[in-house]
Amino acid sequence: MILLTGGNGQLGTELRHLLDEQGVEYVSTDSKELDITDAEKTMAFIVNLKPEVIYHCAAYTAVDKAEDEGKELDEKINVDGTRNVAEAAKAVGATLVYISTDYVFDGTKKDDMYKTDDQTNPQNEYGRTKLLGEQIVQEIMEKYYIIRTSWVFGQYGHNFVFTMQKLAETRDQLTVVDDQFGRPTWTRTLAEFMVFVINEKAPYGIYHLSNDNSCNWYQFAKEILKNSTTEILPVDSSKFPQKATRPKYSVMDLSKTKALGFEIPTWEKALDDMLSSIEK
Ligand SMILES: NC(=O)c1ccc[n+]([C@@H]2O[C@H](COP(=O)([O-])OP(=O)(O)OC[C@H]3O[C@@H](n4cnc5c(N)ncnc54)[C@H](OP(=O)(O)O)[C@@H]3O)[C@@H](O)[C@H]2O)c1
């Protein structure tokens, strides 16, 4: 049996659709069915189900709120919750797939992509708690995949693609920051990789998974709105102060993932495919 945490989130929903297409059986949970911050209930639920694989998609993801009013909850879900899931996974001998983030890096490594074993140094609370989650998984588990991803977009959630499209409906001009570089990731590519590591019995450890090619947010917005009449103008991030510090450069090296034989589409192709799948 396969268990999903966070099964109604942006990634969890994509993963459910993929597993449905493949005819794979699974149990999907969200905070109502399985609140991962409750250690006893999480252990009881998982011991009762005895899954062989746990796709741990549940997380606190409000990056700016995590700096102040969400700080406690961020810690509770991303650190304590991950520990509860990992301990229960270990108790039943399940393989754990934990999703992490490019925000574990500080973004100062200009011109050279971040490798899986590069020094981490998170600059915001969310990145700090996701990194603690990684460390907990590594301490407790032997059978684990930590998959770091970035700039996630997909059909089933709130994300940059839909924000840009919505703004363009009412504005002739938009300004978007051009001094933060990274790799967008389609939930579909990420879900496919999560299934791939399990099916192919890839070596356990840390992987990076984003779509190929990199860009800044301005370039991403230009591509999203390439058929729109709205004009996109580049600005410096100092014009858009945010509570949480974001890395200026968080392009992650994908060579370890590619070496497994997993084919990674470019972000431009992934975006195109996602937008056309919505039209259909
Ligand atoms: N989005 C990005 O740009 C991005 C970037 C890098 C990494 N990631 C990582 O990718 C993974 C998936 O993110 P996402 O975009 O799919 O996030 P999301 O849409 O915010 O989904 C998170 C899910 O976690 C669930 N959850 C929250 N608290 C819970 C609790 N106490 N117990 C059980 N479930 C709980 C939520 O369920 P409720 O709605 O019921 O609370 C929700 O379904 C996360 O690990 C995230 O850190 C995301």
CSV table of C-alpha atoms and ligand atoms in Angstrom, one decimal:
chain,number,residue,atom,x,y,z
A,1,MET,CA,0.0,0.0,0.0
A,2,ILE,CA,1.0,3.6,-0.7
A,3,LEU,CA,0.3,6.5,1.6
A,4,LEU,CA,0.1,10.2,0.7
A,5,THR,CA,0.3,13.0,3.3
A,6,GLY,CA,-0.9,16.4,2.0
A,7,GLY,CA,-2.9,14.6,-0.7
A,8,ASN,CA,-5.1,17.6,-1.4
A,9,GLY,CA,-2.2,20.1,-1.8
A,10,GLN,CA,-0.8,21.3,-5.1
A,11,LEU,CA,1.7,18.4,-5.4
A,12,GLY,CA,-0.4,15.8,-3.6
A,13,THR,CA,-3.3,16.3,-6.1
A,14,GLU,CA,-1.0,16.0,-9.1
A,15,LEU,CA,0.4,12.8,-7.6
A,16,ARG,CA,-3.0,11.3,-7.0
A,17,HIS,CA,-4.0,12.0,-10.7
A,18,LEU,CA,-0.8,10.3,-11.8
A,19,LEU,CA,-1.3,7.2,-9.6
A,20,ASP,CA,-4.9,7.0,-10.8
A,21,GLU,CA,-3.8,7.1,-14.4
A,22,GLN,CA,-1.3,4.3,-13.6
A,23,GLY,CA,-4.0,2.3,-11.8
A,24,VAL,CA,-2.0,2.3,-8.6
A,25,GLU,CA,-3.8,1.9,-5.3
A,26,TYR,CA,-3.1,4.4,-2.5
A,27,VAL,CA,-4.5,6.0,0.5
A,28,SER,CA,-4.5,9.8,0.4
A,29,THR,CA,-4.7,11.9,3.6
A,30,ASP,CA,-4.9,15.5,4.5
A,31,SER,CA,-4.9,17.2,7.8
A,32,LYS,CA,-8.4,16.1,8.6
A,33,GLU,CA,-7.7,12.4,8.2
A,34,LEU,CA,-4.2,12.5,9.4
A,35,ASP,CA,-2.8,15.5,11.3
A,36,ILE,CA,0.9,14.8,11.1
A,37,THR,CA,1.5,17.1,14.2
A,38,ASP,CA,-0.2,14.5,16.4
A,39,ALA,CA,2.5,12.0,17.1
A,40,GLU,CA,0.3,9.3,18.6
A,41,LYS,CA,-2.3,9.4,15.9
A,42,THR,CA,0.2,9.5,13.1
A,43,MET,CA,2.0,6.4,14.6
A,44,ALA,CA,-1.3,4.6,15.1
A,45,PHE,CA,-2.6,5.4,11.5
A,46,ILE,CA,0.6,4.3,9.8
A,47,VAL,CA,1.1,1.2,12.0
A,48,ASN,CA,-2.5,0.2,11.1
A,49,LEU,CA,-2.1,0.8,7.4
A,50,LYS,CA,1.4,-0.6,7.1
A,51,PRO,CA,2.3,1.2,3.8
A,52,GLU,CA,5.4,0.2,1.9
A,53,VAL,CA,5.8,3.7,0.6
A,54,ILE,CA,5.0,7.1,2.1
A,55,TYR,CA,4.9,10.2,-0.2
A,56,HIS,CA,5.2,12.9,2.3
A,57,CYS,CA,3.7,16.0,0.6
A,58,ALA,CA,2.2,17.7,3.6
A,59,ALA,CA,4.0,20.9,4.7
A,60,TYR,CA,3.6,24.4,6.0
A,61,THR,CA,4.3,26.4,2.8
A,62,ALA,CA,3.4,30.0,3.6
A,63,VAL,CA,6.9,31.3,3.3
A,64,ASP,CA,6.4,34.9,4.4
A,65,LYS,CA,3.9,34.1,7.2
A,66,ALA,CA,6.5,31.6,8.6
A,67,GLU,CA,8.6,34.6,9.5
A,68,ASP,CA,6.2,35.8,12.2
A,69,GLU,CA,2.6,34.8,12.8
A,70,GLY,CA,3.1,31.3,11.2
A,71,LYS,CA,6.5,30.6,12.8
A,72,GLU,CA,5.2,28.2,15.4
A,73,LEU,CA,3.0,26.3,13.0
A,74,ASP,CA,5.8,26.1,10.4
A,75,GLU,CA,8.0,24.5,13.0
A,76,LYS,CA,5.2,22.2,14.2
A,77,ILE,CA,4.3,20.9,10.8
A,78,ASN,CA,7.7,20.9,9.0
A,79,VAL,CA,9.8,19.7,11.8
A,80,ASP,CA,7.7,17.9,14.4
A,81,GLY,CA,5.3,16.6,11.7
A,82,THR,CA,8.1,15.2,9.6
A,83,ARG,CA,9.6,13.6,12.6
A,84,ASN,CA,6.3,11.9,13.4
A,85,VAL,CA,5.9,10.6,9.9
A,86,ALA,CA,9.5,9.4,9.7
A,87,GLU,CA,9.3,7.6,13.1
A,88,ALA,CA,6.1,5.8,12.0
A,89,ALA,CA,7.6,5.0,8.6
A,90,LYS,CA,10.6,3.4,10.3
A,91,ALA,CA,8.3,1.5,12.6
A,92,VAL,CA,6.6,-0.2,9.6
A,93,GLY,CA,9.7,-0.4,7.4
A,94,ALA,CA,8.2,2.0,4.8
A,95,THR,CA,10.3,4.0,2.3
A,96,LEU,CA,9.8,7.7,2.8
A,97,VAL,CA,9.8,10.3,0.0
A,98,TYR,CA,10.3,13.7,1.5
A,99,ILE,CA,10.0,16.9,-0.5
A,100,SER,CA,12.4,19.7,0.3
A,101,THR,CA,13.2,23.1,-1.2
A,102,ASP,CA,15.9,25.2,-2.9
A,103,TYR,CA,15.5,27.6,0.1
A,104,VAL,CA,17.9,25.4,2.0
A,105,PHE,CA,20.6,27.2,0.1
A,106,ASP,CA,21.6,30.9,0.7
A,107,GLY,CA,21.8,31.7,-3.0
A,108,THR,CA,25.3,33.2,-3.0
A,109,LYS,CA,26.9,30.6,-5.2
A,110,LYS,CA,26.7,32.6,-8.4
A,111,ASP,CA,27.3,31.0,-11.8
A,112,ASP,CA,27.7,27.5,-10.5
A,113,MET,CA,24.6,25.3,-9.9
A,114,TYR,CA,23.9,23.9,-6.4
A,115,LYS,CA,24.8,20.2,-6.1
A,116,THR,CA,23.0,17.9,-3.7
A,117,ASP,CA,26.0,17.8,-1.3
A,118,ASP,CA,26.7,21.6,-1.3
A,119,GLN,CA,26.7,23.5,1.9
A,120,THR,CA,23.2,24.4,3.1
A,121,ASN,CA,22.5,27.8,4.7
A,122,PRO,CA,18.8,28.7,4.7
A,123,GLN,CA,18.0,32.4,4.9
A,124,ASN,CA,14.4,32.2,6.0
A,125,GLU,CA,12.3,30.3,8.6
A,126,TYR,CA,10.6,28.0,6.0
A,127,GLY,CA,14.0,27.0,4.5
A,128,ARG,CA,15.3,26.4,8.1
A,129,THR,CA,12.4,24.1,9.0
A,130,LYS,CA,12.5,22.2,5.7
A,131,LEU,CA,16.2,21.6,6.2
A,132,LEU,CA,15.6,20.4,9.8
A,133,GLY,CA,13.0,18.0,8.2
A,134,GLU,CA,15.7,16.7,5.9
A,135,GLN,CA,18.1,16.1,8.8
A,136,ILE,CA,15.4,14.3,10.8
A,137,VAL,CA,14.7,12.0,7.8
A,138,GLN,CA,18.4,11.3,7.5
A,139,GLU,CA,18.8,10.6,11.2
A,140,ILE,CA,15.8,8.3,11.6
A,141,MET,CA,15.5,6.6,8.2
A,142,GLU,CA,17.6,4.4,6.0
A,143,LYS,CA,15.1,4.0,3.2
A,144,TYR,CA,14.5,7.5,2.1
A,145,TYR,CA,14.5,9.9,-0.8
A,146,ILE,CA,14.8,13.6,-0.1
A,147,ILE,CA,13.8,15.5,-3.3
A,148,ARG,CA,14.6,19.2,-3.3
A,149,THR,CA,12.4,21.2,-5.7
A,150,SER,CA,11.8,24.9,-6.6
A,151,TRP,CA,9.3,27.4,-7.9
A,152,VAL,CA,6.5,24.8,-8.1
A,153,PHE,CA,3.6,25.4,-10.5
A,154,GLY,CA,0.8,23.1,-11.5
A,155,GLN,CA,-2.9,22.8,-12.4
A,156,TYR,CA,-4.1,22.2,-8.9
A,157,GLY,CA,-3.0,25.0,-6.6
A,158,HIS,CA,-2.2,28.7,-6.2
A,159,ASN,CA,1.0,29.5,-7.9
A,160,PHE,CA,2.9,32.1,-9.9
A,161,VAL,CA,1.5,31.0,-13.3
A,162,PHE,CA,-2.1,31.6,-12.1
A,163,THR,CA,-1.2,34.8,-10.3
A,164,MET,CA,0.3,36.3,-13.4
A,165,GLN,CA,-2.6,35.2,-15.6
A,166,LYS,CA,-5.1,36.7,-13.1
A,167,LEU,CA,-3.2,40.0,-12.9
A,168,ALA,CA,-3.0,40.3,-16.7
A,169,GLU,CA,-6.8,40.1,-17.0
A,170,THR,CA,-7.1,43.6,-15.4
A,171,ARG,CA,-3.7,45.3,-16.0
A,172,ASP,CA,-2.0,46.6,-19.1
A,173,GLN,CA,1.4,46.6,-17.4
A,174,LEU,CA,3.1,44.4,-14.8
A,175,THR,CA,6.4,44.7,-13.1
A,176,VAL,CA,8.3,41.5,-12.1
A,177,VAL,CA,11.6,41.0,-10.4
A,178,ASP,CA,14.6,40.1,-12.6
A,179,ASP,CA,17.3,39.6,-10.0
A,180,GLN,CA,16.3,36.2,-8.6
A,181,PHE,CA,17.3,33.2,-10.6
A,182,GLY,CA,16.0,29.6,-10.3
A,183,ARG,CA,14.3,26.7,-12.0
A,184,PRO,CA,10.5,26.5,-12.3
A,185,THR,CA,9.1,23.0,-11.6
A,186,TRP,CA,5.8,21.5,-13.0
A,187,THR,CA,4.1,19.3,-10.3
A,188,ARG,CA,3.7,16.7,-13.1
A,189,THR,CA,7.4,16.3,-13.6
A,190,LEU,CA,8.0,16.2,-9.9
A,191,ALA,CA,5.2,13.6,-9.3
A,192,GLU,CA,6.6,11.5,-12.1
A,193,PHE,CA,10.1,11.6,-10.5
A,194,MET,CA,8.6,10.6,-7.1
A,195,VAL,CA,7.1,7.5,-8.7
A,196,PHE,CA,10.2,6.9,-10.8
A,197,VAL,CA,12.6,6.6,-7.8
A,198,ILE,CA,10.3,4.0,-6.1
A,199,ASN,CA,9.7,2.0,-9.3
A,200,GLU,CA,13.3,2.0,-10.4
A,201,LYS,CA,14.6,1.4,-6.9
A,202,ALA,CA,17.0,4.3,-7.2
A,203,PRO,CA,19.8,4.5,-4.6
A,204,TYR,CA,18.5,6.2,-1.5
A,205,GLY,CA,19.6,9.8,-0.7
A,206,ILE,CA,19.1,13.4,-1.8
A,207,TYR,CA,18.1,14.4,-5.3
A,208,HIS,CA,17.3,17.7,-7.0
A,209,LEU,CA,14.3,17.9,-9.3
A,210,SER,CA,13.2,21.0,-11.2
A,211,ASN,CA,12.5,21.4,-14.9
A,212,ASP,CA,15.6,22.0,-17.0
A,213,ASN,CA,16.9,25.5,-18.0
A,214,SER,CA,16.8,28.4,-15.6
A,215,CYS,CA,15.3,31.9,-15.6
A,216,ASN,CA,14.4,34.8,-13.4
A,217,TRP,CA,10.9,35.6,-12.4
A,218,TYR,CA,10.6,38.3,-15.1
A,219,GLN,CA,11.6,35.8,-17.8
A,220,PHE,CA,9.1,33.3,-16.3
A,221,ALA,CA,6.3,35.8,-16.4
A,222,LYS,CA,7.1,36.8,-20.0
A,223,GLU,CA,6.8,33.2,-21.1
A,224,ILE,CA,3.5,32.7,-19.1
A,225,LEU,CA,2.0,35.8,-20.7
A,226,LYS,CA,3.6,35.4,-24.2
A,227,ASN,CA,0.1,35.5,-25.8
A,228,SER,CA,-1.2,38.4,-23.7
A,229,THR,CA,-1.1,42.1,-24.6
A,230,THR,CA,-0.1,43.0,-21.0
A,231,GLU,CA,3.4,44.5,-21.0
A,232,ILE,CA,5.9,43.0,-18.5
A,233,LEU,CA,8.6,45.2,-17.1
A,234,PRO,CA,11.7,44.0,-15.1
A,235,VAL,CA,12.4,45.5,-11.7
A,236,ASP,CA,14.8,45.0,-8.9
A,237,SER,CA,13.6,42.9,-5.9
A,238,SER,CA,14.2,46.0,-3.6
A,239,LYS,CA,11.0,47.3,-5.2
A,240,PHE,CA,9.1,44.3,-3.8
A,241,PRO,CA,10.1,44.0,-0.1
A,242,GLN,CA,9.0,40.6,1.3
A,243,LYS,CA,9.2,39.4,4.9
A,244,ALA,CA,11.2,36.3,4.0
A,245,THR,CA,14.6,36.6,2.3
A,246,ARG,CA,14.7,34.6,-0.9
A,247,PRO,CA,17.9,33.3,-2.4
A,248,LYS,CA,19.1,35.4,-5.4
A,249,TYR,CA,20.4,32.4,-7.2
A,250,SER,CA,19.0,28.9,-6.5
A,251,VAL,CA,19.6,27.0,-9.7
A,252,MET,CA,20.0,23.4,-8.6
A,253,ASP,CA,22.2,20.9,-10.4
A,254,LEU,CA,20.1,18.1,-12.0
A,255,SER,CA,22.9,15.8,-13.0
A,256,LYS,CA,22.4,13.2,-10.3
A,257,THR,CA,18.7,13.0,-11.2
A,258,LYS,CA,19.5,12.7,-15.0
A,259,ALA,CA,22.1,10.0,-14.3
A,260,LEU,CA,19.3,7.8,-13.1
A,261,GLY,CA,17.9,7.9,-16.7
A,262,PHE,CA,15.0,10.2,-15.7
A,263,GLU,CA,14.2,12.6,-18.6
A,264,ILE,CA,13.6,16.2,-17.5
A,265,PRO,CA,11.7,18.5,-19.8
A,266,THR,CA,12.7,22.2,-19.9
A,267,TRP,CA,10.5,24.6,-17.9
A,268,GLU,CA,9.3,26.2,-21.1
A,269,LYS,CA,8.0,22.8,-22.4
A,270,ALA,CA,6.6,21.9,-19.1
A,271,LEU,CA,4.7,25.2,-18.9
A,272,ASP,CA,3.4,24.8,-22.4
A,273,ASP,CA,2.2,21.2,-21.6
A,274,MET,CA,0.5,22.3,-18.4
A,275,LEU,CA,-1.3,25.2,-20.1
A,276,SER,CA,-2.5,23.0,-23.0
A,277,SER,CA,-3.6,20.3,-20.6
A,278,ILE,CA,-5.8,22.9,-18.8
A,279,GLU,CA,-7.3,24.1,-22.2
A,280,LYS,CA,-8.2,20.4,-23.0
B,1,LIG,N1,5.1,25.3,-3.7
B,1,LIG,C1,6.4,25.5,-3.9
B,1,LIG,O1,6.8,26.4,-4.7
B,1,LIG,C2,7.4,24.6,-3.3
B,1,LIG,C3,8.8,24.8,-3.5
B,1,LIG,C4,9.7,23.9,-3.0
B,1,LIG,C5,9.3,22.9,-2.2
B,1,LIG,N2,8.0,22.7,-2.0
B,1,LIG,C6,7.6,21.5,-1.1
B,1,LIG,O2,6.7,20.7,-1.9
B,1,LIG,C7,5.8,20.0,-1.1
B,1,LIG,C8,4.4,20.2,-1.6
B,1,LIG,O3,4.1,21.5,-1.6
B,1,LIG,P1,2.7,22.1,-2.2
B,1,LIG,O4,3.0,23.2,-3.1
B,1,LIG,O5,1.9,20.9,-2.7
B,1,LIG,O6,2.0,22.6,-0.8
B,1,LIG,P2,0.5,23.0,-0.5
B,1,LIG,O7,-0.3,23.1,-1.7
B,1,LIG,O8,0.5,24.1,0.5
B,1,LIG,O9,0.0,21.6,0.3
B,1,LIG,C9,0.4,21.3,1.5
B,1,LIG,C10,-0.5,20.3,2.1
B,1,LIG,O10,0.0,20.0,3.4
B,1,LIG,C11,-1.2,19.7,4.2
B,1,LIG,N3,-1.0,19.9,5.6
B,1,LIG,C12,-0.7,21.1,6.3
B,1,LIG,N4,-0.6,20.9,7.6
B,1,LIG,C13,-0.9,19.6,7.8
B,1,LIG,C14,-0.9,18.7,8.9
B,1,LIG,N5,-0.8,19.2,10.2
B,1,LIG,N6,-1.2,17.4,8.8
B,1,LIG,C15,-1.4,16.9,7.6
B,1,LIG,N7,-1.4,17.6,6.4
B,1,LIG,C16,-1.1,18.9,6.5
B,1,LIG,C17,-2.2,20.7,3.7
B,1,LIG,O11,-3.5,20.2,4.0
B,1,LIG,P3,-4.7,21.1,4.6
B,1,LIG,O12,-5.1,22.0,3.5
B,1,LIG,O13,-5.7,20.2,5.0
B,1,LIG,O14,-4.0,21.9,5.7
B,1,LIG,C18,-1.9,20.7,2.2
B,1,LIG,O15,-2.7,19.7,1.5
B,1,LIG,C19,6.0,20.6,0.3
B,1,LIG,O16,6.9,19.7,1.0
B,1,LIG,C20,6.7,21.9,0.1
B,1,LIG,O17,7.5,22.3,1.2
B,1,LIG,C21,7.0,23.5,-2.5
